[in-house]
């Protein structure tokens, strides 16, 4: 997507977000004469990537004239998300969009929602195929895995130890990307010089991600790269590496928000990283959810739906046997473009 279009969507989203009312953990948009209510359930509070996704979702729902309910659990657990889903079923919402903390544990609650006529889609972190009608995926998981492995290979200068700082151990999206990375290491000789010494889990919490990074540095003095497929994790890891003064020997890369990572890219702690526009993920999810709820589509392969400013999107087969719709390819952020993007999100 062109920068001008991303900026335009993000500015419009920011205006809508500032105009909306919210109480932090739960908020409902004030839309008069609304004829539908759609809920978004994020992973946890304090996750800036999720916050941007929520902004995009709100814009998509509210520009269609519907009401939005935002729900964010205090901790990134399936148990809290299940409680939220039950509350939304009781409220009789028209649709639920959820970023799963556990792909399987949510199935009974989400199936109950669908049995009662509530449309269900996951986004970012998928629920299993039985628990949704469709999923919004930010990019092809294989493309993400290749981008991450090639970044590690480059920053390690072809050989040495690296570690992964992930989100939770049950996060569907991170686990899929990591599995793809491990598969590449096993099958492609160009990665033969790399050694994955540990997969650590910061649970998408800043404090825990910080302590996990500190433990990695202490346990593996020869570490060359920390790769974090978590916007919370990469920012925490970069700060630790910077504060410890070890950035000449250890580099950080992964998936990060430009606004949070600009300083670390400028000082070469994180020479480059990848991501996609989280506002667009939420925005696309909002349009997919309403299309499902209104039965414009069923979530079957080959169907298309209109996603507002993002244009027409197609439903395709997902790796887990369900269906999904892809936003686009991962985008590289480095010193040549970070200054323009840090003002966007």
Coordinates of C-alpha atoms in Angstrom, one line a residue:
X1 CA 0.0 0.0 0.0
X2 CA 1.3 3.5 -0.8
X3 CA 2.4 5.6 2.1
X4 CA -0.1 8.3 1.3
X5 CA -3.0 5.8 1.6
X6 CA -1.6 4.4 4.8
X7 CA -1.2 7.9 6.3
X8 CA -4.7 8.9 5.2
X9 CA -6.3 5.9 6.7
X10 CA -4.3 6.3 9.9
X11 CA -5.1 10.0 10.3
X12 CA -8.8 9.3 9.8
X13 CA -8.6 6.5 12.3
X14 CA -6.9 8.7 14.9
X15 CA -9.6 11.4 14.5
X16 CA -12.3 8.8 15.0
X17 CA -10.4 7.2 18.0
X18 CA -10.1 10.6 19.7
X19 CA -13.7 11.3 19.2
X20 CA -14.9 8.0 20.7
X21 CA -15.5 7.4 24.3
X22 CA -13.8 4.6 26.2
X23 CA -12.9 3.5 29.7
X24 CA -9.6 1.7 28.9
X25 CA -10.7 -1.9 29.2
X26 CA -14.1 -1.7 27.7
X27 CA -15.7 1.0 25.5
X28 CA -18.7 1.4 23.2
X29 CA -18.9 3.9 20.4
X30 CA -21.7 6.4 20.4
X31 CA -23.5 5.8 17.1
X32 CA -27.0 7.0 16.8
X33 CA -29.6 4.8 15.1
X34 CA -27.1 1.9 14.9
X35 CA -28.6 -1.3 13.6
X36 CA -25.8 -3.7 14.7
X37 CA -23.3 -4.1 17.5
X38 CA -19.8 -5.6 16.8
X39 CA -17.2 -6.5 19.4
X40 CA -13.5 -6.8 19.2
X41 CA -11.6 -8.8 21.8
X42 CA -7.8 -8.1 21.9
X43 CA -5.1 -10.2 23.6
X44 CA -4.5 -8.0 26.7
X45 CA -4.3 -4.4 27.9
X46 CA -1.1 -2.5 27.4
X47 CA -0.4 -4.1 24.0
X48 CA 0.3 -1.2 21.5
X49 CA -0.1 -3.4 18.5
X50 CA -3.6 -4.5 19.6
X51 CA -4.5 -0.9 20.4
X52 CA -3.8 0.1 16.8
X53 CA -5.8 -2.8 15.5
X54 CA -8.7 -1.7 17.7
X55 CA -8.5 1.8 16.2
X56 CA -8.8 0.4 12.7
X57 CA -11.7 -1.9 13.7
X58 CA -13.6 1.0 15.3
X59 CA -13.2 3.1 12.1
X60 CA -14.5 0.3 9.9
X61 CA -17.5 -0.5 12.1
X62 CA -18.5 3.1 12.8
X63 CA -18.2 4.3 9.2
X64 CA -20.8 1.7 8.4
X65 CA -23.1 3.1 11.0
X66 CA -22.8 0.4 13.6
X67 CA -21.9 0.3 17.3
X68 CA -18.5 -1.0 18.6
X69 CA -17.8 -2.8 21.8
X70 CA -14.1 -3.1 22.8
X71 CA -13.0 -5.8 25.2
X72 CA -9.4 -6.3 26.4
X73 CA -8.5 -8.8 29.2
X74 CA -6.1 -7.7 31.9
X75 CA -3.8 -10.6 31.2
X76 CA -3.2 -12.5 28.0
X77 CA -5.0 -15.7 29.0
X78 CA -7.6 -17.9 27.4
X79 CA -9.7 -17.9 30.6
X80 CA -10.2 -14.2 30.6
X81 CA -11.1 -14.2 26.9
X82 CA -13.7 -17.0 27.5
X83 CA -15.3 -14.9 30.2
X84 CA -15.5 -12.0 27.8
X85 CA -17.0 -14.1 25.0
X86 CA -19.7 -15.3 27.4
X87 CA -20.5 -11.7 28.3
X88 CA -20.8 -10.8 24.7
X89 CA -23.1 -13.7 24.0
X90 CA -25.4 -12.6 26.8
X91 CA -25.4 -9.1 25.4
X92 CA -26.5 -10.4 22.0
X93 CA -23.9 -8.8 19.8
X94 CA -24.0 -9.3 16.1
X95 CA -20.4 -10.3 15.6
X96 CA -17.2 -11.0 17.6
X97 CA -13.6 -10.5 16.3
X98 CA -10.9 -12.0 18.5
X99 CA -7.1 -12.2 18.6
X100 CA -6.7 -15.5 20.3
X101 CA -4.6 -16.2 23.4
X102 CA -5.1 -19.9 22.7
X103 CA -6.3 -21.3 19.4
X104 CA -8.1 -24.3 20.9
X105 CA -9.3 -23.3 24.4
X106 CA -11.8 -20.7 23.0
X107 CA -13.6 -23.3 20.8
X108 CA -16.6 -24.1 23.1
X109 CA -17.4 -20.5 23.8
X110 CA -17.0 -19.4 20.2
X111 CA -19.0 -22.3 18.9
X112 CA -21.8 -21.3 21.3
X113 CA -21.7 -17.8 19.9
X114 CA -21.9 -19.1 16.3
X115 CA -24.7 -21.5 17.2
X116 CA -26.7 -18.4 18.4
X117 CA -26.2 -16.6 15.1
X118 CA -23.3 -14.4 16.1
X119 CA -20.7 -14.0 13.4
X120 CA -17.1 -14.9 14.5
X121 CA -13.8 -14.1 12.9
X122 CA -10.3 -14.1 14.3
X123 CA -7.6 -11.7 13.4
X124 CA -3.8 -11.5 13.9
X125 CA -3.7 -14.7 16.1
X126 CA -6.1 -17.3 14.8
X127 CA -8.5 -19.5 16.6
X128 CA -8.8 -23.0 15.2
X129 CA -10.9 -23.6 12.1
X130 CA -13.8 -25.0 14.0
X131 CA -14.1 -21.8 16.1
X132 CA -14.4 -19.2 13.3
X133 CA -16.0 -18.4 10.0
X134 CA -12.8 -16.8 8.6
X135 CA -9.6 -15.3 9.8
X136 CA -7.7 -12.0 8.9
X137 CA -4.1 -12.8 8.5
X138 CA -1.6 -10.0 8.2
X139 CA 0.7 -11.8 5.7
X140 CA 1.6 -15.2 4.4
X141 CA 3.2 -17.0 7.4
X142 CA 5.9 -18.5 5.1
X143 CA 6.9 -15.1 3.9
X144 CA 7.1 -13.9 7.5
X145 CA 9.3 -16.9 8.5
X146 CA 11.6 -16.3 5.5
X147 CA 11.9 -12.6 6.3
X148 CA 12.8 -13.3 10.0
X149 CA 15.3 -16.0 9.1
X150 CA 17.0 -14.0 6.5
X151 CA 17.3 -11.0 8.9
X152 CA 18.9 -13.3 11.5
X153 CA 21.3 -14.7 8.9
X154 CA 22.3 -11.2 7.8
X155 CA 22.7 -9.7 11.2
X156 CA 24.6 -12.7 12.5
X157 CA 26.9 -12.4 9.4
X158 CA 26.1 -16.0 8.4
X159 CA 26.8 -17.9 11.6
X160 CA 26.4 -17.9 15.4
X161 CA 23.9 -18.2 18.1
X162 CA 20.5 -16.5 18.1
X163 CA 17.4 -16.6 20.4
X164 CA 13.8 -15.9 19.8
X165 CA 11.8 -13.8 22.3
X166 CA 8.1 -14.6 21.6
X167 CA 4.8 -13.6 23.1
X168 CA 2.9 -16.4 25.0
X169 CA 3.6 -20.0 24.5
X170 CA 0.1 -20.5 23.1
X171 CA 0.0 -17.5 20.7
X172 CA -1.1 -19.0 17.4
X173 CA 0.6 -16.5 15.1
X174 CA 4.0 -16.4 16.8
X175 CA 4.0 -20.2 17.0
X176 CA 3.2 -20.5 13.3
X177 CA 6.0 -18.2 12.3
X178 CA 8.5 -19.9 14.6
X179 CA 7.6 -23.3 13.3
X180 CA 8.2 -21.9 9.8
X181 CA 11.6 -20.6 10.9
X182 CA 12.6 -24.0 12.3
X183 CA 11.4 -25.7 9.1
X184 CA 13.6 -23.4 7.1
X185 CA 16.6 -24.1 9.3
X186 CA 16.1 -27.8 8.9
X187 CA 15.7 -27.8 5.1
X188 CA 17.8 -24.9 3.7
X189 CA 21.6 -25.3 3.9
X190 CA 22.2 -21.5 3.9
X191 CA 21.1 -21.4 7.5
X192 CA 23.4 -24.2 8.6
X193 CA 25.7 -21.8 10.4
X194 CA 23.0 -20.6 12.7
X195 CA 22.2 -22.1 16.1
X196 CA 18.8 -21.4 17.8
X197 CA 19.7 -21.6 21.5
X198 CA 16.4 -20.8 23.1
X199 CA 12.8 -19.7 22.5
X200 CA 11.9 -17.4 25.4
X201 CA 8.4 -16.2 26.2
X202 CA 7.7 -12.7 27.4
X203 CA 3.9 -13.1 27.3
X204 CA 3.5 -9.8 25.4
X205 CA 4.3 -8.1 28.8
X206 CA 7.0 -5.4 28.9
X207 CA 8.4 -6.4 32.3
X208 CA 8.5 -10.1 31.6
X209 CA 10.0 -9.5 28.1
X210 CA 12.7 -7.4 29.7
X211 CA 13.6 -10.0 32.3
X212 CA 13.6 -12.8 29.7
X213 CA 16.0 -10.7 27.5
X214 CA 18.3 -10.1 30.5
X215 CA 18.3 -13.9 31.2
X216 CA 19.2 -14.6 27.5
X217 CA 22.2 -12.2 27.7
X218 CA 23.4 -13.9 30.9
X219 CA 22.9 -17.5 29.7
X220 CA 24.3 -17.1 26.2
X221 CA 27.4 -14.7 26.2
X222 CA 28.1 -15.6 22.5
X223 CA 24.6 -14.6 21.4
X224 CA 24.6 -12.7 18.1
X225 CA 20.9 -11.9 17.4
X226 CA 17.7 -11.7 19.4
X227 CA 14.7 -12.1 17.0
X228 CA 11.3 -11.1 18.5
X229 CA 8.1 -11.6 16.5
X230 CA 6.3 -9.5 19.1
X231 CA 6.0 -5.7 19.1
X232 CA 6.2 -5.7 22.9
X233 CA 9.1 -8.1 22.9
X234 CA 11.2 -6.4 20.3
X235 CA 11.0 -3.0 22.1
X236 CA 11.9 -4.6 25.5
X237 CA 14.8 -6.5 24.0
X238 CA 16.2 -3.4 22.2
X239 CA 16.1 -1.4 25.4
X240 CA 17.9 -4.0 27.3
X241 CA 20.6 -4.4 24.6
X242 CA 21.0 -0.6 24.5
X243 CA 21.1 -0.2 28.3
X244 CA 23.6 -3.0 28.7
X245 CA 25.9 -1.4 26.0
X246 CA 26.2 -4.6 24.0
X247 CA 24.8 -3.5 20.7
X248 CA 28.2 -3.9 19.0
X249 CA 28.0 -7.6 19.6
X250 CA 24.2 -8.4 19.7
X251 CA 21.6 -7.1 17.3
X252 CA 17.8 -7.1 17.6
X253 CA 15.3 -7.6 14.9
X254 CA 11.8 -8.9 14.4
X255 CA 8.3 -7.3 14.2
X256 CA 8.0 -3.8 15.8
X257 CA 6.0 -0.6 15.7
X258 CA 7.9 2.2 14.0
X259 CA 6.9 4.8 16.6
X260 CA 8.5 2.6 19.3
X261 CA 11.5 1.4 17.5
X262 CA 12.7 4.5 15.6
X263 CA 15.4 5.4 18.2
X264 CA 16.8 1.8 18.1
X265 CA 16.9 1.8 14.3
X266 CA 18.7 5.1 14.3
X267 CA 21.4 3.9 16.8
X268 CA 21.7 0.5 15.1
X269 CA 20.6 -1.6 18.0
X270 CA 17.9 -2.8 15.6
X271 CA 19.3 -2.2 12.1
X272 CA 16.0 -3.1 10.5
X273 CA 12.7 -4.9 11.3
X274 CA 9.4 -5.8 9.7
X275 CA 5.7 -5.3 10.2
X276 CA 2.5 -4.4 8.5
X277 CA 0.0 -1.7 9.3
X278 CA -1.9 -2.9 12.4
X279 CA -4.6 -0.2 11.8
X280 CA -5.3 -1.9 8.5
X281 CA -5.6 -5.3 10.1
X282 CA -8.3 -4.0 12.4
X283 CA -10.0 -2.1 9.6
X284 CA -10.1 -5.1 7.3
X285 CA -11.4 -7.3 10.2
X286 CA -14.3 -4.9 10.8
X287 CA -15.4 -5.2 7.2
X288 CA -15.0 -9.0 7.1
X289 CA -17.1 -9.3 10.3
X290 CA -20.0 -7.2 9.1
X291 CA -20.0 -9.1 5.7
X292 CA -20.3 -12.4 7.6
X293 CA -22.9 -11.1 10.0
X294 CA -25.1 -9.8 7.1
X295 CA -24.6 -13.0 5.2
X296 CA -23.0 -11.3 2.2
X297 CA -20.4 -14.0 2.5
X298 CA -20.1 -17.3 4.4
X299 CA -16.4 -17.4 4.7
X300 CA -15.9 -19.9 1.9
X301 CA -12.8 -20.0 -0.4
X302 CA -13.2 -17.8 -3.5
X303 CA -15.7 -15.3 -2.0
X304 CA -14.9 -11.6 -2.0
X305 CA -15.9 -8.7 0.2
X306 CA -15.5 -5.0 0.1
X307 CA -13.1 -3.7 2.8
X308 CA -13.7 0.0 2.6
X309 CA -10.6 2.0 1.8
X310 CA -8.7 -1.2 1.3
X311 CA -10.8 -2.3 -1.6
X312 CA -11.9 -5.8 -2.5
X313 CA -10.5 -8.7 -0.5
X314 CA -10.7 -12.4 -1.2
X315 CA -11.2 -15.4 1.0
X316 CA -8.5 -18.0 0.6
X317 CA -7.6 -21.4 2.1
X318 CA -5.7 -21.1 5.4
X319 CA -2.8 -23.4 6.4
X320 CA -4.9 -24.9 9.2
X321 CA -7.6 -26.0 6.7
X322 CA -10.0 -23.1 7.5
X323 CA -10.2 -19.9 5.5
X324 CA -8.6 -16.5 5.8
X325 CA -8.0 -13.2 4.0
X326 CA -4.5 -11.8 3.7
X327 CA -3.7 -8.1 4.2
X328 CA -0.4 -8.1 2.4
X329 CA 3.4 -8.8 2.6
X330 CA 5.6 -7.9 5.5
X331 CA 7.2 -4.4 5.1
X332 CA 10.8 -3.6 6.0
X333 CA 11.6 -0.6 8.2
X334 CA 15.2 0.7 8.3
X335 CA 17.1 4.0 8.5
X336 CA 16.0 5.0 5.0
X337 CA 12.3 5.2 5.9
X338 CA 11.8 5.0 9.7
X339 CA 11.4 8.8 10.1
X340 CA 8.4 9.0 7.9
X341 CA 6.7 5.9 9.3
X342 CA 7.3 6.7 13.0
X343 CA 4.7 9.5 12.6
X344 CA 2.1 7.1 11.2
X345 CA 1.9 4.4 13.9

